[in-house]
Amino acid sequence: MRKLFFTLFCALMVITSLSAQAPVGKVIQDSWDAAYLEGARCGHFHTQVREFTRDGKTFFSSTVEMHLSLRRYKSVVTMRMDSVTVENAEGKIDSFRVIQHLDQGKAESSGEVKDGKLWLKIPGVAEPRPLPWNDKAVGPYQQEQMPRLLNLKAGGTYQVSSFEPNLLQVIQLKVQLFPEEEVDILTSNPKNPLKPVQAKGNLKRMEVESEKVVIFGNPLQLPKMVSWVDDSFTVKRTRTEMPGMGAITLYKTSEEFAKKMDGDLALLPDIGINTMIALDRRVANIHKREEVVYRFQVKGEDGAAAFVNDGRQKIKKQEDGWFELTVAGNTGVKDDDAPKENLEASFFLDSEDAEVKKLAAMAVGASTNPLEKARKIEKFVSDKMTGASDIGFATAAQVAKSLRGDCRQHAMLMAAMCRAAGVPARTAIGLVYVEDRQSRKPLMGFHMWTEVFADGAWIGLDATLGEGVVGPGHVKIAHHNWHNQQTLAPLLPVIRVMGQVKMEVLSAK
């Protein structure tokens, strides 16, 4: 299941190996998987398990390293993520460590289970932060052994609690084994490890489904993972349908072949273009409109939870199962106050960075009005940034140095600069109206922008467009202030909509 979450976060990242610490213990498992997206080669996974002794007790350290390349708006983005989980001989989790390799540098989160709590270590913070802990969580190595230990037969099922470091949550998994079926696999070629043999194999199918997870108050159904295993329950092939991406298939193979990137990256599906949502008609000058009414349907999900329902967006269910979504123009969402977390520096919105503060001062000049400062920052970022879609996720400080990126980098830099200028800010994710440059067909594309707190309301601004307003062409899915976040979990709510939604325009005024 850990590989599923790695791949899921890749969709959001387009959204160096583990550093410094030498691995300890005896290697008891070492395996490699070649990864394919919709049949096109896209990277590899490396899994290693070590056994070691500490204070006379046996522990197992499971390391998963991911290296994937994905196409996004005709550019190729390479992503890497590493995870280490330590568990005892009974499968109880002792500690974890996750590293997301960003465009420059890395984001690291780690934690230790102690005294019935998960103590999360935050870079730059001296004291770890305690989080609730479910002691029923089972480590990845023990999870791998469970079908064999339970002597699982075709038709059999069981449930297990799994800790997912990227979510900092323990989730319930249901595992079910099905009879043998013939599938394509890769078998080793002793004479030439770089050229494995494609073959047919009769393997049992094992399906892993999770319960819905709650992400910042909203339920989210994660994709199902299907594996094909031999009689000893060794996984030979894994397949997952990723929302907005397509089918990711992993084949067990040799290290030499797994690390060999011989595929044509031009054959990879473009997940930026493929996640666009077609509309039925154009809306001229949509970002300056007073109001647009959409009609939408979400496959397999509760449509009422797909988008934010607030003072700017109003959702009404229709009798045919579709939903009506009314989005107001340049309207703020009233709030009593902005929590202090929207003004403080965080790992991704590092507003205390010297370059971020310098750019903020340059942008606002002598202005003192919060909204005026925010609009000046929006224009500054829009003017100074160079658009680029070949960059992975980055902190605001990294963006401040390169001044390159897409909507994610624009939004993150603007939010951090606003905080540096004393204006509370957060990021919003959702959809934005665009038109195809050649066909002029109307589309809704996934997008990130910034919201600032001024005059008693949260007001949207978009440094990518730089128009000084966020109008009814922006449909919000969620927002987040990135407080105490070292993972990309704030981006996960888009999974509810990616590849799942149909939209129409009912009216515009």
C-alpha positions as CSV (number, residue, x, y, z in Angstrom):
1,M,0.0,0.0,0.0
2,R,3.0,2.3,0.6
3,K,3.7,2.4,-3.1
4,L,0.2,3.5,-3.8
5,F,0.6,6.5,-1.6
6,F,3.9,7.4,-3.2
7,T,2.3,7.3,-6.6
8,L,-0.7,9.3,-5.4
9,F,1.5,12.1,-4.1
10,C,3.3,12.2,-7.4
11,A,0.1,13.3,-9.1
12,L,0.2,16.2,-6.6
13,M,3.9,17.0,-6.8
14,V,3.6,17.6,-10.6
15,I,3.1,17.9,-8.0
16,T,19.0,12.7,-3.3
17,S,18.7,9.4,-1.6
18,L,18.2,9.2,2.1
19,S,20.8,11.4,3.6
20,A,23.7,10.9,6.0
21,Q,22.4,8.0,8.0
22,A,24.1,4.8,7.1
23,P,21.8,1.8,6.9
24,V,22.2,-0.7,9.7
25,G,21.4,-4.4,10.1
26,K,21.3,-7.4,7.7
27,V,19.5,-7.2,4.4
28,I,16.7,-9.8,4.4
29,Q,14.8,-8.5,1.4
30,D,15.8,-6.5,-1.6
31,S,13.5,-6.0,-4.6
32,W,13.0,-3.8,-7.6
33,D,9.9,-2.8,-9.6
34,A,9.8,-1.3,-13.1
35,A,7.0,1.3,-13.3
36,Y,4.7,1.9,-16.3
37,L,2.0,4.5,-16.7
38,E,-0.6,3.5,-19.3
39,G,1.9,1.1,-20.8
40,A,4.7,3.7,-21.1
41,R,7.9,3.3,-19.0
42,C,8.0,6.0,-16.3
43,G,10.5,4.9,-13.5
44,H,11.1,2.4,-10.7
45,F,10.6,1.5,-7.1
46,H,13.2,-0.1,-4.8
47,T,12.2,-1.9,-1.6
48,Q,14.7,-3.1,1.0
49,V,14.1,-4.6,4.4
50,R,16.9,-4.9,7.1
51,E,16.8,-6.8,10.3
52,F,18.7,-5.3,13.3
53,T,19.0,-5.6,17.1
54,R,18.6,-2.7,19.5
55,D,18.8,-3.1,23.3
56,G,18.5,-6.9,22.8
57,K,15.2,-6.6,20.7
58,T,14.7,-7.4,17.0
59,F,13.5,-4.7,14.7
60,F,12.8,-4.5,10.9
61,S,13.6,-1.4,8.8
62,S,11.6,-1.1,5.6
63,T,12.8,1.4,3.0
64,V,10.9,2.3,-0.2
65,E,12.6,4.6,-2.8
66,M,10.5,5.9,-5.7
67,H,11.8,7.5,-8.9
68,L,9.2,8.5,-11.5
69,S,9.0,10.8,-14.5
70,L,5.7,12.2,-15.6
71,R,4.5,14.5,-18.4
72,R,2.7,17.7,-17.5
73,Y,1.7,20.2,-20.1
74,K,4.2,18.7,-22.6
75,S,7.1,19.0,-20.1
76,V,8.7,16.1,-18.2
77,V,8.9,16.3,-14.4
78,T,11.1,13.9,-12.4
79,M,10.0,13.1,-8.9
80,R,11.6,11.2,-6.0
81,M,10.4,10.2,-2.6
82,D,11.9,8.0,0.1
83,S,10.3,6.3,3.1
84,V,11.7,4.4,6.0
85,T,9.5,2.6,8.6
86,V,10.9,0.8,11.6
87,E,8.8,-1.9,13.4
88,N,9.5,-4.4,16.1
89,A,9.2,-8.2,15.8
90,E,5.4,-8.0,16.5
91,G,4.9,-5.5,13.7
92,K,4.4,-2.5,16.1
93,I,5.7,0.7,14.5
94,D,8.7,2.3,16.3
95,S,9.5,5.2,14.0
96,F,9.2,6.6,10.4
97,R,10.9,9.0,8.1
98,V,9.7,10.4,4.7
99,I,11.7,12.6,2.3
100,Q,10.1,14.3,-0.6
101,H,12.7,15.5,-3.0
102,L,11.6,18.9,-4.2
103,D,12.7,20.9,-7.2
104,Q,15.5,22.2,-5.0
105,G,16.3,20.6,-1.7
106,K,13.9,18.3,0.2
107,A,11.0,18.2,2.6
108,E,11.5,15.8,5.5
109,S,9.1,14.5,8.1
110,S,9.9,12.0,10.8
111,G,8.4,10.7,14.0
112,E,8.7,8.2,16.8
113,V,6.0,6.3,18.7
114,K,6.5,6.7,22.4
115,D,4.2,6.6,25.5
116,G,1.1,6.0,23.4
117,K,1.7,9.0,21.1
118,L,3.3,9.8,17.8
119,W,6.0,12.4,18.4
120,L,6.4,14.3,15.1
121,K,9.7,15.9,14.5
122,I,9.5,19.2,12.6
123,P,12.6,20.7,10.9
124,G,13.7,23.9,12.7
125,V,11.6,23.2,15.7
126,A,13.5,22.0,18.8
127,E,10.6,20.0,20.5
128,P,8.7,17.3,18.7
129,R,4.9,17.7,18.4
130,P,2.7,14.9,20.0
131,L,-0.1,13.5,17.8
132,P,-2.7,10.8,18.7
133,W,-1.6,7.3,18.0
134,N,-3.5,4.1,17.2
135,D,-1.5,1.2,18.6
136,K,-3.2,-1.3,16.3
137,A,-1.2,0.0,13.3
138,V,0.9,-2.7,11.7
139,G,4.2,-2.0,10.0
140,P,4.8,-2.7,6.3
141,Y,7.0,-5.7,6.7
142,Q,4.5,-7.4,9.0
143,Q,1.7,-6.5,6.5
144,E,3.6,-8.2,3.8
145,Q,3.9,-11.4,5.9
146,M,0.2,-11.5,6.9
147,P,-1.3,-13.4,4.0
148,R,1.3,-16.2,4.5
149,L,0.9,-16.2,8.3
150,L,-2.9,-16.4,8.0
151,N,-2.6,-19.1,5.3
152,L,-5.0,-17.0,3.2
153,K,-7.0,-18.9,0.6
154,A,-8.9,-17.8,-2.5
155,G,-12.0,-16.1,-1.3
156,G,-10.5,-15.2,2.1
157,T,-10.4,-11.7,3.5
158,Y,-8.9,-9.9,6.5
159,Q,-8.5,-6.3,7.7
160,V,-5.4,-4.5,8.9
161,S,-4.6,-1.1,10.3
162,S,-1.9,0.7,8.3
163,F,0.0,3.9,9.2
164,E,0.5,6.2,6.2
165,P,3.3,8.7,6.9
166,N,2.2,11.1,4.1
167,L,-1.1,11.5,5.8
168,L,0.0,11.0,9.4
169,Q,-3.0,8.7,9.8
170,V,-3.8,5.1,10.6
171,I,-6.3,3.8,8.0
172,Q,-8.2,0.5,7.8
173,L,-7.4,-1.8,4.8
174,K,-9.4,-4.7,3.6
175,V,-7.4,-7.4,1.8
176,Q,-9.1,-10.1,-0.3
177,L,-7.6,-13.0,-2.2
178,F,-9.0,-14.3,-5.5
179,P,-8.3,-17.4,-7.6
180,E,-5.4,-17.7,-10.0
181,E,-5.6,-15.9,-13.4
182,E,-3.2,-15.5,-16.3
183,V,-1.4,-12.2,-16.4
184,D,1.7,-10.7,-18.1
185,I,4.8,-10.6,-16.0
186,L,8.6,-10.1,-16.3
187,T,10.9,-13.0,-15.5
188,S,14.6,-12.8,-14.9
189,N,17.1,-13.3,-17.7
190,P,20.4,-14.6,-16.1
191,K,22.3,-14.1,-19.3
192,N,21.3,-10.4,-19.6
193,P,19.6,-8.7,-16.6
194,L,18.9,-5.7,-18.8
195,K,16.5,-7.7,-20.9
196,P,14.0,-9.6,-18.8
197,V,11.7,-12.1,-20.5
198,Q,8.1,-11.1,-21.0
199,A,5.9,-14.1,-20.0
200,K,2.5,-15.3,-19.0
201,G,2.0,-16.4,-15.4
202,N,-0.9,-18.0,-13.4
203,L,-1.0,-15.9,-10.3
204,K,-3.5,-15.2,-7.5
205,R,-5.1,-11.7,-7.5
206,M,-5.0,-9.8,-4.2
207,E,-7.0,-6.6,-3.8
208,V,-6.4,-4.0,-1.2
209,E,-9.1,-1.4,-0.5
210,S,-9.0,1.3,2.1
211,E,-11.8,2.9,4.1
212,K,-12.4,6.6,3.3
213,V,-9.8,8.8,4.9
214,V,-10.7,12.2,6.3
215,I,-8.5,15.0,4.9
216,F,-9.0,18.3,6.7
217,G,-12.6,17.5,7.5
218,N,-13.6,16.0,4.2
219,P,-13.9,12.2,3.4
220,L,-11.8,10.9,0.5
221,Q,-11.8,7.5,-1.1
222,L,-8.4,6.3,-2.1
223,P,-7.8,4.1,-5.1
224,K,-7.9,0.3,-4.9
225,M,-4.6,-1.5,-5.4
226,V,-4.5,-4.9,-7.2
227,S,-1.5,-7.2,-6.9
228,W,-0.8,-10.6,-8.4
229,V,1.1,-13.0,-6.1
230,D,2.7,-16.5,-6.4
231,D,2.1,-19.4,-4.0
232,S,4.5,-17.9,-1.4
233,F,2.6,-14.5,-1.7
234,T,5.5,-12.8,-3.4
235,V,4.2,-9.9,-5.4
236,K,5.0,-10.1,-9.1
237,R,2.9,-7.4,-10.5
238,T,0.8,-4.5,-9.1
239,R,-1.7,-2.2,-10.8
240,T,-3.6,0.9,-9.5
241,E,-6.0,3.2,-11.4
242,M,-4.8,6.6,-10.4
243,P,-7.4,9.5,-10.7
244,G,-6.4,11.8,-13.5
245,M,-3.3,9.8,-14.3
246,G,-4.4,6.4,-15.6
247,A,-3.2,2.9,-14.7
248,I,0.2,2.6,-12.9
249,T,1.6,-0.9,-13.3
250,L,4.7,-2.2,-11.4
251,Y,6.5,-5.3,-12.6
252,K,9.0,-7.2,-10.3
253,T,12.3,-7.3,-12.1
254,S,16.1,-7.0,-11.8
255,E,17.8,-3.9,-10.4
256,E,19.6,-3.4,-13.8
257,F,16.3,-3.3,-15.8
258,A,14.4,-1.4,-13.2
259,K,16.9,1.5,-13.2
260,K,17.2,1.5,-17.0
261,M,15.1,4.3,-18.4
262,D,14.9,3.2,-22.1
263,G,11.4,4.2,-22.8
264,D,10.3,7.2,-24.9
265,L,9.1,9.8,-22.4
266,A,7.1,11.4,-25.2
267,L,4.8,8.3,-25.1
268,L,3.8,9.1,-21.5
269,P,0.2,10.4,-21.1
270,D,0.2,14.1,-20.3
271,I,-1.5,14.3,-16.9
272,G,-1.9,18.1,-17.1
273,I,-3.8,18.0,-20.4
274,N,-5.7,14.7,-19.6
275,T,-7.1,16.1,-16.4
276,M,-8.7,19.1,-18.1
277,I,-12.5,19.2,-17.9
278,A,-14.4,20.1,-21.1
279,L,-17.2,22.7,-20.8
280,D,-20.2,22.9,-23.2
281,R,-19.8,26.6,-24.0
282,R,-17.5,29.5,-23.8
283,V,-17.9,32.4,-21.4
284,A,-16.3,35.6,-22.7
285,N,-14.5,37.7,-20.1
286,I,-15.4,35.2,-17.4
287,H,-12.9,36.6,-14.8
288,K,-14.7,40.0,-14.8
289,R,-18.3,38.5,-14.6
290,E,-20.6,39.1,-11.7
291,E,-21.7,35.4,-11.5
292,V,-21.5,32.1,-13.3
293,V,-23.8,29.1,-12.7
294,Y,-22.3,25.7,-13.4
295,R,-23.9,22.2,-13.4
296,F,-21.7,19.3,-12.4
297,Q,-21.6,15.6,-11.6
298,V,-18.9,13.7,-9.7
299,K,-18.5,10.0,-10.5
300,G,-18.6,7.8,-7.4
301,E,-18.5,10.7,-4.9
302,D,-20.8,12.9,-3.0
303,G,-21.0,16.0,-5.3
304,A,-21.9,18.2,-2.4
305,A,-18.4,17.7,-0.9
306,A,-16.5,18.2,-4.2
307,F,-16.3,21.9,-4.0
308,V,-16.3,24.5,-1.2
309,N,-19.8,25.7,-0.2
310,D,-19.4,29.2,1.3
311,G,-20.3,32.9,0.8
312,R,-18.7,32.9,-2.7
313,Q,-19.8,29.4,-3.9
314,K,-23.3,27.9,-3.4
315,I,-24.1,24.3,-4.2
316,K,-27.7,23.0,-4.7
317,K,-28.5,19.4,-5.5
318,Q,-30.8,18.7,-8.5
319,E,-33.3,15.9,-8.9
320,D,-31.3,14.1,-11.7
321,G,-28.3,13.6,-9.4
322,W,-26.4,16.6,-10.8
323,F,-25.5,19.6,-8.7
324,E,-25.9,23.3,-9.5
325,L,-22.9,25.5,-8.5
326,T,-23.3,29.3,-8.3
327,V,-20.0,31.1,-8.2
328,A,-20.0,34.9,-7.4
329,G,-17.5,37.3,-9.0
330,N,-14.9,39.3,-7.1
331,T,-16.4,38.6,-3.7
332,G,-14.6,37.9,-0.4
333,V,-15.7,35.4,2.1
334,K,-16.5,37.1,5.4
335,D,-14.7,35.9,8.5
336,D,-14.3,37.2,12.1
337,D,-10.5,37.0,12.0
338,A,-7.6,35.2,10.5
339,P,-5.9,32.6,12.8
340,K,-2.3,33.5,13.5
341,E,-1.1,30.4,11.5
342,N,-2.0,32.4,8.4
343,L,0.6,34.9,9.2
344,E,3.4,32.7,10.6
345,A,6.2,31.2,8.6
346,S,6.0,27.5,7.8
347,F,8.1,25.0,6.0
348,F,6.6,25.6,2.5
349,L,5.5,29.2,3.1
350,D,8.8,30.3,4.6
351,S,8.0,34.0,4.9
352,E,11.0,34.6,7.2
353,D,13.4,33.7,4.3
354,A,15.6,36.7,3.5
355,E,14.9,36.6,-0.3
356,V,11.1,36.3,0.3
357,K,11.2,39.3,2.7
358,K,13.3,41.3,0.2
359,L,10.9,40.7,-2.7
360,A,7.9,41.6,-0.5
361,A,9.5,44.9,0.5
362,M,10.2,45.7,-3.2
363,A,6.7,44.8,-4.1
364,V,4.7,46.8,-1.5
365,G,6.9,49.9,-1.3
366,A,5.3,52.4,1.1
367,S,1.8,50.9,1.0
368,T,0.1,50.2,4.4
369,N,-3.3,49.0,3.4
370,P,-3.4,45.2,3.5
371,L,-5.4,44.6,0.3
372,E,-3.4,47.2,-1.6
373,K,-0.2,45.5,-0.5
374,A,-1.6,42.1,-1.5
375,R,-2.5,43.3,-5.0
376,K,0.9,44.9,-5.4
377,I,2.5,41.5,-4.5
378,E,0.2,39.8,-7.0
379,K,1.3,42.1,-9.8
380,F,4.9,41.8,-8.8
381,V,4.9,38.0,-8.8
382,S,3.0,37.9,-12.1
383,D,5.5,40.3,-13.7
384,K,8.7,38.8,-12.3
385,M,7.9,35.0,-12.6
386,T,8.7,33.1,-15.7
387,G,6.2,30.4,-16.5
388,A,7.5,26.8,-16.5
389,S,5.8,23.4,-16.1
390,D,8.9,21.3,-15.8
391,I,9.5,22.1,-12.1
392,G,8.6,20.0,-9.2
393,F,6.9,21.2,-6.0
394,A,9.1,23.8,-4.1
395,T,9.1,26.0,-1.1
396,A,8.4,29.7,-1.4
397,A,12.1,30.4,-0.6
398,Q,13.2,28.2,-3.5
399,V,10.8,29.9,-5.8
400,A,12.0,33.4,-4.7
401,K,15.5,32.5,-5.9
402,S,14.6,30.9,-9.2
403,L,11.4,33.0,-10.1
404,R,10.3,30.1,-12.3
405,G,7.2,27.9,-12.1
406,D,3.6,27.3,-12.8
407,C,0.5,28.2,-10.8
408,R,1.7,26.3,-7.7
409,Q,5.0,28.3,-7.5
410,H,3.1,31.6,-8.2
411,A,0.6,30.9,-5.4
412,M,3.2,29.7,-2.8
413,L,5.5,32.7,-3.4
414,M,2.7,35.2,-3.3
415,A,1.3,33.7,0.0
416,A,4.7,33.8,1.6
417,M,5.4,37.4,0.4
418,C,2.1,38.5,1.8
419,R,2.9,37.1,5.2
420,A,6.3,38.7,5.1
421,A,4.5,42.0,4.4
422,G,2.1,41.5,7.4
423,V,-0.9,40.3,5.4
424,P,-2.5,36.9,6.5
425,A,-2.5,34.6,3.5
426,R,-3.2,31.0,2.5
427,T,-3.4,29.0,-0.7
428,A,-6.5,27.7,-2.5
429,I,-6.8,24.8,-4.9
430,G,-9.5,24.2,-7.5
431,L,-10.4,24.7,-11.1
432,V,-9.9,27.7,-13.4
433,Y,-11.6,28.5,-16.7
434,V,-9.2,28.4,-19.7
435,E,-9.6,28.2,-23.5
436,D,-7.5,25.9,-25.7
437,R,-5.1,28.1,-27.6
438,Q,-5.7,26.5,-31.0
439,S,-9.3,25.2,-30.9
440,R,-10.6,27.9,-28.4
441,K,-12.6,25.1,-26.7
442,P,-13.6,26.0,-23.1
443,L,-12.0,23.9,-20.4
444,M,-11.6,23.8,-16.6
445,G,-8.1,23.1,-15.5
446,F,-6.6,22.3,-12.0
447,H,-5.1,25.4,-10.5
448,M,-3.7,27.0,-7.4
449,W,-4.1,30.6,-6.3
450,T,-3.8,32.7,-3.1
451,E,-6.3,34.1,-0.6
452,V,-5.5,37.0,1.7
453,F,-7.4,38.3,4.7
454,A,-8.3,42.0,4.4
455,D,-11.3,44.1,5.4
456,G,-12.8,41.3,7.4
457,A,-12.9,38.8,4.5
458,W,-10.8,36.2,2.7
459,I,-10.2,37.6,-0.8
460,G,-8.8,35.6,-3.7
461,L,-5.9,36.8,-5.8
462,D,-4.2,35.0,-8.6
463,A,-0.5,35.8,-9.4
464,T,-0.6,33.5,-12.4
465,L,-3.2,35.6,-14.2
466,G,-2.3,38.9,-12.4
467,E,-5.7,40.5,-12.9
468,G,-6.2,41.8,-9.4
469,V,-9.3,39.7,-8.9
470,V,-10.5,36.1,-8.6
471,G,-13.8,35.9,-10.5
472,P,-16.4,33.2,-11.2
473,G,-13.9,31.4,-13.5
474,H,-12.2,30.1,-10.3
475,V,-14.0,27.2,-8.6
476,K,-12.5,26.3,-5.2
477,I,-12.1,22.8,-3.9
478,A,-10.1,23.6,-0.7
479,H,-7.7,26.0,1.0
480,H,-4.9,25.5,3.5
481,N,-2.5,27.6,5.5
482,W,0.3,25.0,5.4
483,H,0.8,25.3,9.2
484,N,2.9,22.4,10.6
485,Q,3.0,20.7,7.1
486,Q,6.0,18.9,5.7
487,T,4.0,16.8,3.3
488,L,1.8,17.6,0.3
489,A,-1.4,16.5,2.1
490,P,-3.0,19.9,1.6
491,L,-3.2,19.1,-2.1
492,L,-5.0,15.8,-1.6
493,P,-8.6,17.1,-1.8
494,V,-8.2,17.5,-5.6
495,I,-8.2,13.7,-5.8
496,R,-12.0,13.8,-5.2
497,V,-12.4,15.6,-8.6
498,M,-9.5,14.5,-10.8
499,G,-10.8,12.4,-13.7
500,Q,-14.2,12.2,-12.0
501,V,-16.2,15.3,-12.8
502,K,-18.4,16.5,-15.7
503,M,-19.3,20.2,-15.9
504,E,-21.6,22.5,-17.9
505,V,-22.3,26.2,-17.9
506,L,-25.9,27.1,-17.2
507,S,-25.7,30.9,-17.2
508,A,-23.3,33.8,-16.8
509,K,-24.0,37.5,-16.0
